[in-house]
mmCIF file of C-alpha atoms and ligand atoms in Angstrom:
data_model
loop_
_atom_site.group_PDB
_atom_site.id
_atom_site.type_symbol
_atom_site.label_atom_id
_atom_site.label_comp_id
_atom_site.label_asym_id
_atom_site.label_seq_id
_atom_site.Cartn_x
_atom_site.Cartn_y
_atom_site.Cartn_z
ATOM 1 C CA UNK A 1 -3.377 3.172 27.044
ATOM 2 C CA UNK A 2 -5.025 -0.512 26.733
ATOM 3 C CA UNK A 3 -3.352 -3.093 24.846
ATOM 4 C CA UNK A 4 -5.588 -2.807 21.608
ATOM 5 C CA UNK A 5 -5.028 1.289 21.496
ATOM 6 C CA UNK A 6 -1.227 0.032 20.953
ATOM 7 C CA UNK A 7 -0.955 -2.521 19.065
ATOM 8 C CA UNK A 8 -3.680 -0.250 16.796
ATOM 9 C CA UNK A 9 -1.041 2.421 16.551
ATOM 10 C CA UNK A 10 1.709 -0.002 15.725
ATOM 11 C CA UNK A 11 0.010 -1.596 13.490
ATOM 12 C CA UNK A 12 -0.831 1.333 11.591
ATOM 13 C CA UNK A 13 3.214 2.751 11.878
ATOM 14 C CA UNK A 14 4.678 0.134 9.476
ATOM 15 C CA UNK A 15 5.099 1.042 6.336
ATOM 16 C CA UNK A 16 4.989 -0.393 2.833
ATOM 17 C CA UNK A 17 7.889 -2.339 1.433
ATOM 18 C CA UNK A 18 7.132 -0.872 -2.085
ATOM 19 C CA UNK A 19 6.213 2.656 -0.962
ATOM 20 C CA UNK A 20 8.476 3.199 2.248
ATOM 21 C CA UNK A 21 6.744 6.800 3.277
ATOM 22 C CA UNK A 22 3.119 4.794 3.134
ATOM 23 C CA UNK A 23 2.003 3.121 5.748
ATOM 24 C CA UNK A 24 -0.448 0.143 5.648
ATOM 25 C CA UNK A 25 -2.821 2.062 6.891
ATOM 26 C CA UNK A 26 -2.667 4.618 4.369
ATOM 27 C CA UNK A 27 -2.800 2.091 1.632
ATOM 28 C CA UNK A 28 -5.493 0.545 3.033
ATOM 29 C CA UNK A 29 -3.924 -2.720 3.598
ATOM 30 C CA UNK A 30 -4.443 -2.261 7.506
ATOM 31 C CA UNK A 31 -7.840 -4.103 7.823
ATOM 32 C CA UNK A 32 -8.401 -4.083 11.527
ATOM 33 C CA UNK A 33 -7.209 -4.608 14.986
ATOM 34 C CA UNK A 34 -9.456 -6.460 17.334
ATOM 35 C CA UNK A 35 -9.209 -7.813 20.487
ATOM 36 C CA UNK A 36 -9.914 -11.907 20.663
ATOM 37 C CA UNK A 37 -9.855 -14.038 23.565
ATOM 38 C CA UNK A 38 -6.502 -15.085 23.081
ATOM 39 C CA UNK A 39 -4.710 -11.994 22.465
ATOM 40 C CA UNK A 40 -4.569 -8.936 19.444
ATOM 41 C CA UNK A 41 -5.670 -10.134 16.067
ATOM 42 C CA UNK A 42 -4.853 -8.388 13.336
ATOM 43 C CA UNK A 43 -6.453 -8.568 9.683
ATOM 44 C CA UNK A 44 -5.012 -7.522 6.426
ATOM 45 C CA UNK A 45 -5.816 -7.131 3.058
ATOM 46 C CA UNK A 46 -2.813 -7.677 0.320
ATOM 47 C CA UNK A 47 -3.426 -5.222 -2.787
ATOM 48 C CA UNK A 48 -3.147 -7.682 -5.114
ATOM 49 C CA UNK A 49 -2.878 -11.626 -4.660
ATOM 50 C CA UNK A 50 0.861 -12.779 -5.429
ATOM 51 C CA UNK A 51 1.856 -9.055 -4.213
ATOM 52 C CA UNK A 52 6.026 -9.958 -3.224
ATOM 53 C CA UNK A 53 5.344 -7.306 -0.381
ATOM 54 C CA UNK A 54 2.789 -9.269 1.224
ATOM 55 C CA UNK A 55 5.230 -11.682 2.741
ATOM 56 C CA UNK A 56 7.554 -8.785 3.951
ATOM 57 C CA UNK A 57 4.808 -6.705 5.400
ATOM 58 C CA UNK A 58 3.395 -9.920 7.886
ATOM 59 C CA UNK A 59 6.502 -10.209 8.706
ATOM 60 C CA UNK A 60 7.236 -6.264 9.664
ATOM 61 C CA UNK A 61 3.913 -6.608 11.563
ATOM 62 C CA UNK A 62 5.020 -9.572 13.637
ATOM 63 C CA UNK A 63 8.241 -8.001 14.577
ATOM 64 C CA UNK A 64 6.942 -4.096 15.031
ATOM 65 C CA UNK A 65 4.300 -5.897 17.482
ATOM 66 C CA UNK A 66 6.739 -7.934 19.459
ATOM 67 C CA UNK A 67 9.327 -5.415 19.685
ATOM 68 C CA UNK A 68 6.726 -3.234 21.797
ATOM 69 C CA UNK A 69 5.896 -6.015 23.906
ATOM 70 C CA UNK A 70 2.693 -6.959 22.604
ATOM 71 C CA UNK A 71 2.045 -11.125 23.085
ATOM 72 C CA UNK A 72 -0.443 -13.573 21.622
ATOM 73 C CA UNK A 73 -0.367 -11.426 18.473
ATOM 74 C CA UNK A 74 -2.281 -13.157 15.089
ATOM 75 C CA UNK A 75 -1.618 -11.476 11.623
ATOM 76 C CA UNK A 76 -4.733 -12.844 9.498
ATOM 77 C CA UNK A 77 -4.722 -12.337 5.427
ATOM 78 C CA UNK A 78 -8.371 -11.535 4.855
ATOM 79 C CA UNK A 79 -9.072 -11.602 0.755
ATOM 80 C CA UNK A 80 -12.605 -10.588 0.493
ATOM 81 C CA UNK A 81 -13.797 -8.372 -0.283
ATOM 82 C CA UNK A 82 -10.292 -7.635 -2.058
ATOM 83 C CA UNK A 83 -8.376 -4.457 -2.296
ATOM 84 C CA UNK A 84 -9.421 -1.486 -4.182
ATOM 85 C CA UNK A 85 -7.345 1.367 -4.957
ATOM 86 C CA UNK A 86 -10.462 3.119 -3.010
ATOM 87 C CA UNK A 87 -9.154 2.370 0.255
ATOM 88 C CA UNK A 88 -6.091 4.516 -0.246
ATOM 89 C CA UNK A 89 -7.060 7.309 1.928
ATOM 90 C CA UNK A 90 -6.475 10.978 1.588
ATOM 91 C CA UNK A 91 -3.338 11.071 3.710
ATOM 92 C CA UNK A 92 -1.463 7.777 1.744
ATOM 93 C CA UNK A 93 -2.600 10.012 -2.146
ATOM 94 C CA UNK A 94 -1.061 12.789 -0.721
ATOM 95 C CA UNK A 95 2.756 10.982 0.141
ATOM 96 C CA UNK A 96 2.063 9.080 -2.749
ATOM 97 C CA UNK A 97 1.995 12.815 -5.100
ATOM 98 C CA UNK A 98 5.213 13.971 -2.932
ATOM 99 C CA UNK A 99 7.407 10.994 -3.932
ATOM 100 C CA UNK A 100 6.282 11.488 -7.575
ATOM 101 C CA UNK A 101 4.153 8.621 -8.297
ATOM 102 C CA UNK A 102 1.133 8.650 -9.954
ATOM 103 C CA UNK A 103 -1.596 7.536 -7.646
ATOM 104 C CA UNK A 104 -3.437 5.058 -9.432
ATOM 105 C CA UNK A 105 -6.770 5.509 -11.446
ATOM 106 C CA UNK A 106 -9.584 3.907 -11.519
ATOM 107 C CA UNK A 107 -10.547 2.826 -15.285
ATOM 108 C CA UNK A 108 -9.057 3.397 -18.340
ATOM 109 C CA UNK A 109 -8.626 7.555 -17.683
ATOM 110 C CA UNK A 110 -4.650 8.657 -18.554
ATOM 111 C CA UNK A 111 -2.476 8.560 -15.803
ATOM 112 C CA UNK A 112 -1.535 12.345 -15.425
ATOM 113 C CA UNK A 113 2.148 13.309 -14.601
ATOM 114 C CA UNK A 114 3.282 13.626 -10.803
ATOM 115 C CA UNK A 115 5.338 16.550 -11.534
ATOM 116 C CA UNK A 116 3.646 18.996 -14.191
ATOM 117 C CA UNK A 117 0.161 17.211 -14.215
ATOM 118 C CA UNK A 118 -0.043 16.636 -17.672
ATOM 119 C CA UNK A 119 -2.049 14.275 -18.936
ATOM 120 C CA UNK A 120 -0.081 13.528 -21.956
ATOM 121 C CA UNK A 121 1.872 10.162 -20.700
ATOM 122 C CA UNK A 122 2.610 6.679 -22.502
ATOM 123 C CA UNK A 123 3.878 3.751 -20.724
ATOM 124 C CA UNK A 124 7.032 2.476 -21.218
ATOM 125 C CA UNK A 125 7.302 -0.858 -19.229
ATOM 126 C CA UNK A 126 4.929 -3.048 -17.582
ATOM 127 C CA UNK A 127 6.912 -3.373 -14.524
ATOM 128 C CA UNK A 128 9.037 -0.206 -13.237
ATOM 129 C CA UNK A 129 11.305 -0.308 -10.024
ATOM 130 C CA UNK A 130 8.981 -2.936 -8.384
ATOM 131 C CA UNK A 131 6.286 -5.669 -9.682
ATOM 132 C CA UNK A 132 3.642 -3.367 -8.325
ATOM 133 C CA UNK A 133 4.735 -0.265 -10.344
ATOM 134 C CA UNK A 134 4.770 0.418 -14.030
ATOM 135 C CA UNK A 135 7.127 2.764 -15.830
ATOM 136 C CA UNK A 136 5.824 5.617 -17.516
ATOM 137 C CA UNK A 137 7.060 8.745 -18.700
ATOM 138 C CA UNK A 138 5.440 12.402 -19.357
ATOM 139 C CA UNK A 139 5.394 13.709 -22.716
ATOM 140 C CA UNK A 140 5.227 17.524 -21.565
ATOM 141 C CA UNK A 141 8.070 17.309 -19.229
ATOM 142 C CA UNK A 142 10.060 14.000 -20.425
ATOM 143 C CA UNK A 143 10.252 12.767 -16.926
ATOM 144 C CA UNK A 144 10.201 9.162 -16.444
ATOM 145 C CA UNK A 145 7.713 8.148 -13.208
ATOM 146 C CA UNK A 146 6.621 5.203 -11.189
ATOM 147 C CA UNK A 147 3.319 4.658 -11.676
ATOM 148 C CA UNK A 148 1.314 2.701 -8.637
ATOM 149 C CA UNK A 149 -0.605 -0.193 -10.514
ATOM 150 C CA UNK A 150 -1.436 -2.460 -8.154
ATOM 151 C CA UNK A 151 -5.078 -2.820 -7.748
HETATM 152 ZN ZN1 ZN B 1 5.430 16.025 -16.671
#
């Protein structure tokens, strides 16, 4: 296995501060993994500028990449084009539904349950268990969820 097949498969294993069974490559954060003269560079995108998980997941990189041995490793922040909720690929919706947060929408469309579905929601805070989730809660089933704003 070279050097860049590793540190790609590393990269991609750390997961998200905010949404611990997502990894950054299921969020899309995960950017690239290149090989440069000097070593393994790797590029990601934060989902929103001033995202507090930002800082923590450079620094998960940095250690998940030196714990395997990997040297002359460069974590790059690359803001354009920025983040879109787009890039959250099939796999990261899909642990996102099984932890009960509502993947986030594009537009002004409700944000429909996690649990029943229902479409009949209201927000409740601005900010729920982390800056990058608001607190909403279903009108069907009265269940309070985390929805995933950050985009
Ligand atoms: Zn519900």
């Amino acid at each position: 296995v070279s050097v860049l097949a590793r540190a790609r498969t590393i990269a991609s294993g750390v997961l998200d501060p905010e949404l611990p069974p997502l990894t950054i490559a299921d969020l899309g954060i995960l950017r690239e993994v290149r090989e440069t003269e000097g070593g393994i560079e790797v590029l990601i995108t934060p989902t929103y500028s001033g995202c507090p998980a930002h800082a923590a997941i450079m620094l998960d990189l940095e250690l998940a990449l030196a714990k395997a041995g990997l040297a002359n490793v460069r974590i790059r922040t690359v803001l354009s084009p920025a983040w879109t909720t787009d890039w959250i690929g099939a796999a990261g919706l899909a642990k996102l539904k099984a932890i009960g947060i509502a993947p986030p929408v594009a537009g002004p469309r409700a944000v429909a349950c996690p649990r029943c579905g229902s479409p009949e929601t209201e927000r409740l805070a601005q900010f729920g268990s982390t800056a990058c989730k608001a607190l909403w809660r279903c009108l069907a089933c009265r269940e309070p969820f985390d929805h995933f704003k950050c985009h």
